[in-house]
Structure formats: C-alpha cells, structure tokens
Amino acid sequence: MTLFNATTASEPTSDSKNKALLTASKLNKTVQVGEQALSIIKDVDIYVNAGEFVVIMGKSGSGKSTLLGLLAALDYPDSGSVELADQTLSQLDEDALAVIRQRDMGFVFQSFHLLPTLTVAENIAFPLDVARRPNQARVNELIDAVDLGHRRDSLPNQLSGGEQQRTAVARALVSHPKIVFADEPTGNLDEQNANQVMQLLLDLRQQVGSALVVVTHDPALAEMADRVITMHDGRIVS
Ligand SMILES: Nc1ncnc2c1ncn2[C@@H]1O[C@H](COP(=O)(O)OP(=O)(O)OP(=O)(O)O)[C@@H](O)[C@H]1O
Ligand SMILES: [Mg+2]
C-alpha cells in the first residue's frame, strides 16, 4: 500500500499529477437560478494522491460541497473531467459509476445519511452487501474500532449524533476504498464528539491506506492535513 509522503506531493508538479489517484481538470458547473445561469465552479483543476489527506476550506457558498459532489461523481460537471485511477468518471454511465462508488469510494456527510431501517451492524455491512462481498468478520472489526459493540442492533434514530457519525465512518471505510469524501463530517457534533469522530476517521483511513478529502471549517483539522485547498467564489485560490 502506498502511503502519502508529505515531502513529495506538496506541489502540483506535472509528475505528481501523472501519478495522482484522482485528477480533475477544468471543471465547470452552472446552476439555473430563475432566468440566470449562475457559474458556481469555475475552471477547477485538482488532484489527490493515493493515501493523501486533503482539506478543502473556504467560506459558505464558495462551492466546496458542489466540488466534492463532482469529484465523487455524485453530480456531473457541465465541462471538464474527473479521473479516478485511470478511469474517466464523466464517460461512465450510472451503473458503472455505482460500481466504482461501491468499490472505490467512501462517503461521510454532515447529516450522517444512515439508512433508517437498518441497524448499526447492517449499515456498516451495507457497502459489502451491495457489492456481494459480505464479510461479517470485517464488519465486527469496524464495529469494535468505532466502539459501538453495545449498539450493534440499534437503529439510527436510537443513536446519539456522535454514535451515528461513528457508524457512518465505519461504513465509509469497511470496504477498503481508495478514497473517502467527507463534507463537514463534524459539523453537527459537539467538540468532544467531533474530535472522536475525526480521530477515528483519520486512524481507520491510515489503516486502510485510503486517500481522504474533507470539507471543513475547522482550522485544527486543516493543521493535520497533508494539503489544504482554499476555495473562493467557485475557484481554487490556494
Ligand atoms: N442546485 C442549486 N441551485 C442553485 N444554486 C445552487 C445550487 N447548488 C448550489 N448552489 C449555489 O452554489 C454556491 C456554492 O454552493 P455550495 O453548497 O457548494 O457551497 P459550500 O462552499 O459548500 O457552502 P457551505 O460552507 O455553506 O456548505 C452557493 O452560492 C449556492 O447557493
Ligand atoms: Mg457545503
């Protein structure tokens, strides 16, 4: 497993770009607001190396969530391309994208997004089950890692926010994804739970060797990142 080396990938050299796990080029996205087409992502180039921890910051409305959605192929750009491990995501149909999302990507959202009718154990097992690779031993390992053994049969609405997000973190990492996307994963948690969830996300991602892209307003988190990208008005400014 290639782990990120902080000394070699701090600059987007053409060399590191060639070897990047994820490369997005000239991304543009507009939305229709009444009569007007509003440009919300403007000519964005971005890369993420294998195993790298990248933080995206920027003020509210600068386009962070929109960009994350484009990188994760949850949304299509108007122009530009996203390549993950040599596959051009914008050229794939919805079925092929679904396979890549299940196999290669993990997701953590601010509002948890657990499946409400599934237990903790079933939510964590879900990515393995839909990929037809059930693995109860792996699920148990993750339940222990996020300290939810006593809650394994609980439904999401019986859990605290921190417990829900720990479940989501375990689910995101259970299938050893190449890359995990997180949009303000601690935004709905108090400080103690936020720290615990973030530490679990970082620890598990280190064990698995996944790259991690996190949108956050938390400067402490940015300090832990290999690289911080700042957005302003739909562009990357640093
Ligand atoms: N479907 C949409 N229709 C209209 N405008 C949209 C749509 N989606 C996003 N926008 C606008 O695009 C801009 C970027 O939104 P985005 O959610 O990406 O910002 P953000 O940086 O994630 O903000 P926050 O920190 O508040 O989450 C905002 O001005 C938003 O209002
Ligand atoms: Mg957002």
PDB file of N, CA and C and ligand atoms in Angstrom, residues 31-33 38-41 58-67 110 183-184 215 217 231, ligand 1:
ATOM      1  N   VAL A  31     -25.553  26.539 -12.381  1.00  0.00           N
ATOM      2  CA  VAL A  31     -26.921  26.196 -11.985  1.00  0.00           C
ATOM      3  C   VAL A  31     -27.848  27.293 -12.501  1.00  0.00           C
ATOM      4  N   GLN A  32     -29.072  26.895 -12.771  1.00  0.00           N
ATOM      5  CA  GLN A  32     -30.047  27.843 -13.292  1.00  0.00           C
ATOM      6  C   GLN A  32     -30.786  28.459 -12.109  1.00  0.00           C
ATOM      7  N   VAL A  33     -30.685  29.764 -11.968  1.00  0.00           N
ATOM      8  CA  VAL A  33     -31.417  30.459 -10.905  1.00  0.00           C
ATOM      9  C   VAL A  33     -32.344  31.453 -11.593  1.00  0.00           C
ATOM     10  N   LEU A  38     -26.006  30.611 -13.290  1.00  0.00           N
ATOM     11  CA  LEU A  38     -25.019  31.068 -12.305  1.00  0.00           C
ATOM     12  C   LEU A  38     -23.858  30.078 -12.296  1.00  0.00           C
ATOM     13  N   SER A  39     -22.642  30.604 -12.501  1.00  0.00           N
ATOM     14  CA  SER A  39     -21.466  29.740 -12.527  1.00  0.00           C
ATOM     15  C   SER A  39     -20.984  29.516 -11.100  1.00  0.00           C
ATOM     16  N   ILE A  40     -21.015  28.267 -10.622  1.00  0.00           N
ATOM     17  CA  ILE A  40     -20.639  28.032  -9.217  1.00  0.00           C
ATOM     18  C   ILE A  40     -19.319  27.276  -9.072  1.00  0.00           C
ATOM     19  N   ILE A  41     -18.843  26.601 -10.131  1.00  0.00           N
ATOM     20  CA  ILE A  41     -17.500  26.014 -10.151  1.00  0.00           C
ATOM     21  C   ILE A  41     -16.842  26.478 -11.442  1.00  0.00           C
ATOM     22  N   GLY A  58     -12.934  27.264   2.851  1.00  0.00           N
ATOM     23  CA  GLY A  58     -13.488  28.397   2.106  1.00  0.00           C
ATOM     24  C   GLY A  58     -14.813  28.781   2.722  1.00  0.00           C
ATOM     25  N   LYS A  59     -15.207  30.034   2.514  1.00  0.00           N
ATOM     26  CA  LYS A  59     -16.403  30.474   3.226  1.00  0.00           C
ATOM     27  C   LYS A  59     -17.675  29.879   2.621  1.00  0.00           C
ATOM     28  N   SER A  60     -18.748  30.019   3.354  1.00  0.00           N
ATOM     29  CA  SER A  60     -20.037  29.458   2.946  1.00  0.00           C
ATOM     30  C   SER A  60     -20.416  29.957   1.557  1.00  0.00           C
ATOM     31  N   GLY A  61     -20.820  29.027   0.690  1.00  0.00           N
ATOM     32  CA  GLY A  61     -21.234  29.393  -0.661  1.00  0.00           C
ATOM     33  C   GLY A  61     -20.106  29.447  -1.666  1.00  0.00           C
ATOM     34  N   SER A  62     -18.883  29.125  -1.237  1.00  0.00           N
ATOM     35  CA  SER A  62     -17.746  29.221  -2.168  1.00  0.00           C
ATOM     36  C   SER A  62     -17.671  28.034  -3.130  1.00  0.00           C
ATOM     37  N   GLY A  63     -18.476  26.990  -2.892  1.00  0.00           N
ATOM     38  CA  GLY A  63     -18.536  25.883  -3.852  1.00  0.00           C
ATOM     39  C   GLY A  63     -17.923  24.583  -3.376  1.00  0.00           C
ATOM     40  N   LYS A  64     -17.610  24.475  -2.094  1.00  0.00           N
ATOM     41  CA  LYS A  64     -16.926  23.285  -1.563  1.00  0.00           C
ATOM     42  C   LYS A  64     -17.749  22.012  -1.737  1.00  0.00           C
ATOM     43  N   SER A  65     -19.015  22.060  -1.319  1.00  0.00           N
ATOM     44  CA  SER A  65     -19.850  20.854  -1.415  1.00  0.00           C
ATOM     45  C   SER A  65     -20.109  20.488  -2.870  1.00  0.00           C
ATOM     46  N   THR A  66     -20.298  21.505  -3.698  1.00  0.00           N
ATOM     47  CA  THR A  66     -20.510  21.248  -5.126  1.00  0.00           C
ATOM     48  C   THR A  66     -19.283  20.564  -5.715  1.00  0.00           C
ATOM     49  N   LEU A  67     -18.107  21.067  -5.382  1.00  0.00           N
ATOM     50  CA  LEU A  67     -16.869  20.460  -5.898  1.00  0.00           C
ATOM     51  C   LEU A  67     -16.732  19.017  -5.409  1.00  0.00           C
ATOM     52  N   GLN A 110     -22.361  15.521   6.595  1.00  0.00           N
ATOM     53  CA  GLN A 110     -22.635  16.265   7.828  1.00  0.00           C
ATOM     54  C   GLN A 110     -23.849  15.687   8.562  1.00  0.00           C
ATOM     55  N   ASP A 183     -17.977  15.617   3.859  1.00  0.00           N
ATOM     56  CA  ASP A 183     -18.416  17.012   3.787  1.00  0.00           C
ATOM     57  C   ASP A 183     -18.836  17.465   5.178  1.00  0.00           C
ATOM     58  N   GLU A 184     -18.006  18.263   5.803  1.00  0.00           N
ATOM     59  CA  GLU A 184     -18.247  18.750   7.168  1.00  0.00           C
ATOM     60  C   GLU A 184     -18.710  17.614   8.092  1.00  0.00           C
ATOM     61  N   VAL A 215     -14.104  18.408   3.510  1.00  0.00           N
ATOM     62  CA  VAL A 215     -14.524  19.806   3.561  1.00  0.00           C
ATOM     63  C   VAL A 215     -14.767  20.153   5.017  1.00  0.00           C
ATOM     64  N   HIS A 217     -14.651  23.564   8.196  1.00  0.00           N
ATOM     65  CA  HIS A 217     -14.352  24.931   8.636  1.00  0.00           C
ATOM     66  C   HIS A 217     -13.385  24.904   9.824  1.00  0.00           C
ATOM     67  N   MET A 231     -11.045  27.553  -1.335  1.00  0.00           N
ATOM     68  CA  MET A 231     -11.917  27.986  -2.438  1.00  0.00           C
ATOM     69  C   MET A 231     -12.481  29.367  -2.151  1.00  0.00           C
TER      70      MET A 231
HETATM   71  N1  LIG B   1     -28.935  23.432  -7.057  1.00  0.00           N
HETATM   72  C1  LIG B   1     -28.557  24.700  -6.873  1.00  0.00           C
HETATM   73  N2  LIG B   1     -29.305  25.709  -7.357  1.00  0.00           N
HETATM   74  C2  LIG B   1     -28.924  26.983  -7.182  1.00  0.00           C
HETATM   75  N3  LIG B   1     -27.806  27.374  -6.553  1.00  0.00           N
HETATM   76  C3  LIG B   1     -27.038  26.410  -6.049  1.00  0.00           C
HETATM   77  C4  LIG B   1     -27.348  25.022  -6.175  1.00  0.00           C
HETATM   78  N4  LIG B   1     -26.383  24.307  -5.561  1.00  0.00           N
HETATM   79  C5  LIG B   1     -25.512  25.203  -5.084  1.00  0.00           C
HETATM   80  N5  LIG B   1     -25.887  26.465  -5.375  1.00  0.00           N
HETATM   81  C6  LIG B   1     -25.153  27.704  -5.051  1.00  0.00           C
HETATM   82  O1  LIG B   1     -23.804  27.477  -5.392  1.00  0.00           O
HETATM   83  C7  LIG B   1     -22.937  28.064  -4.440  1.00  0.00           C
HETATM   84  C8  LIG B   1     -21.988  27.013  -3.880  1.00  0.00           C
HETATM   85  O2  LIG B   1     -22.721  26.114  -3.057  1.00  0.00           O
HETATM   86  P1  LIG B   1     -22.026  25.024  -2.152  1.00  0.00           P
HETATM   87  O3  LIG B   1     -23.101  24.282  -1.455  1.00  0.00           O
HETATM   88  O4  LIG B   1     -21.100  24.240  -2.996  1.00  0.00           O
HETATM   89  O5  LIG B   1     -21.189  25.919  -1.142  1.00  0.00           O
HETATM   90  P2  LIG B   1     -20.319  25.496   0.138  1.00  0.00           P
HETATM   91  O6  LIG B   1     -18.974  26.093  -0.057  1.00  0.00           O
HETATM   92  O7  LIG B   1     -20.406  24.042   0.350  1.00  0.00           O
HETATM   93  O8  LIG B   1     -21.058  26.282   1.313  1.00  0.00           O
HETATM   94  P3  LIG B   1     -21.278  25.848   2.873  1.00  0.00           P
HETATM   95  O9  LIG B   1     -19.964  26.116   3.566  1.00  0.00           O
HETATM   96  O10 LIG B   1     -22.349  26.798   3.323  1.00  0.00           O
HETATM   97  O11 LIG B   1     -21.706  24.415   2.908  1.00  0.00           O
HETATM   98  C9  LIG B   1     -23.829  28.723  -3.405  1.00  0.00           C
HETATM   99  O12 LIG B   1     -23.943  30.084  -3.731  1.00  0.00           O
HETATM  100  C10 LIG B   1     -25.146  28.017  -3.581  1.00  0.00           C
HETATM  101  O13 LIG B   1     -26.214  28.849  -3.226  1.00  0.00           O
END
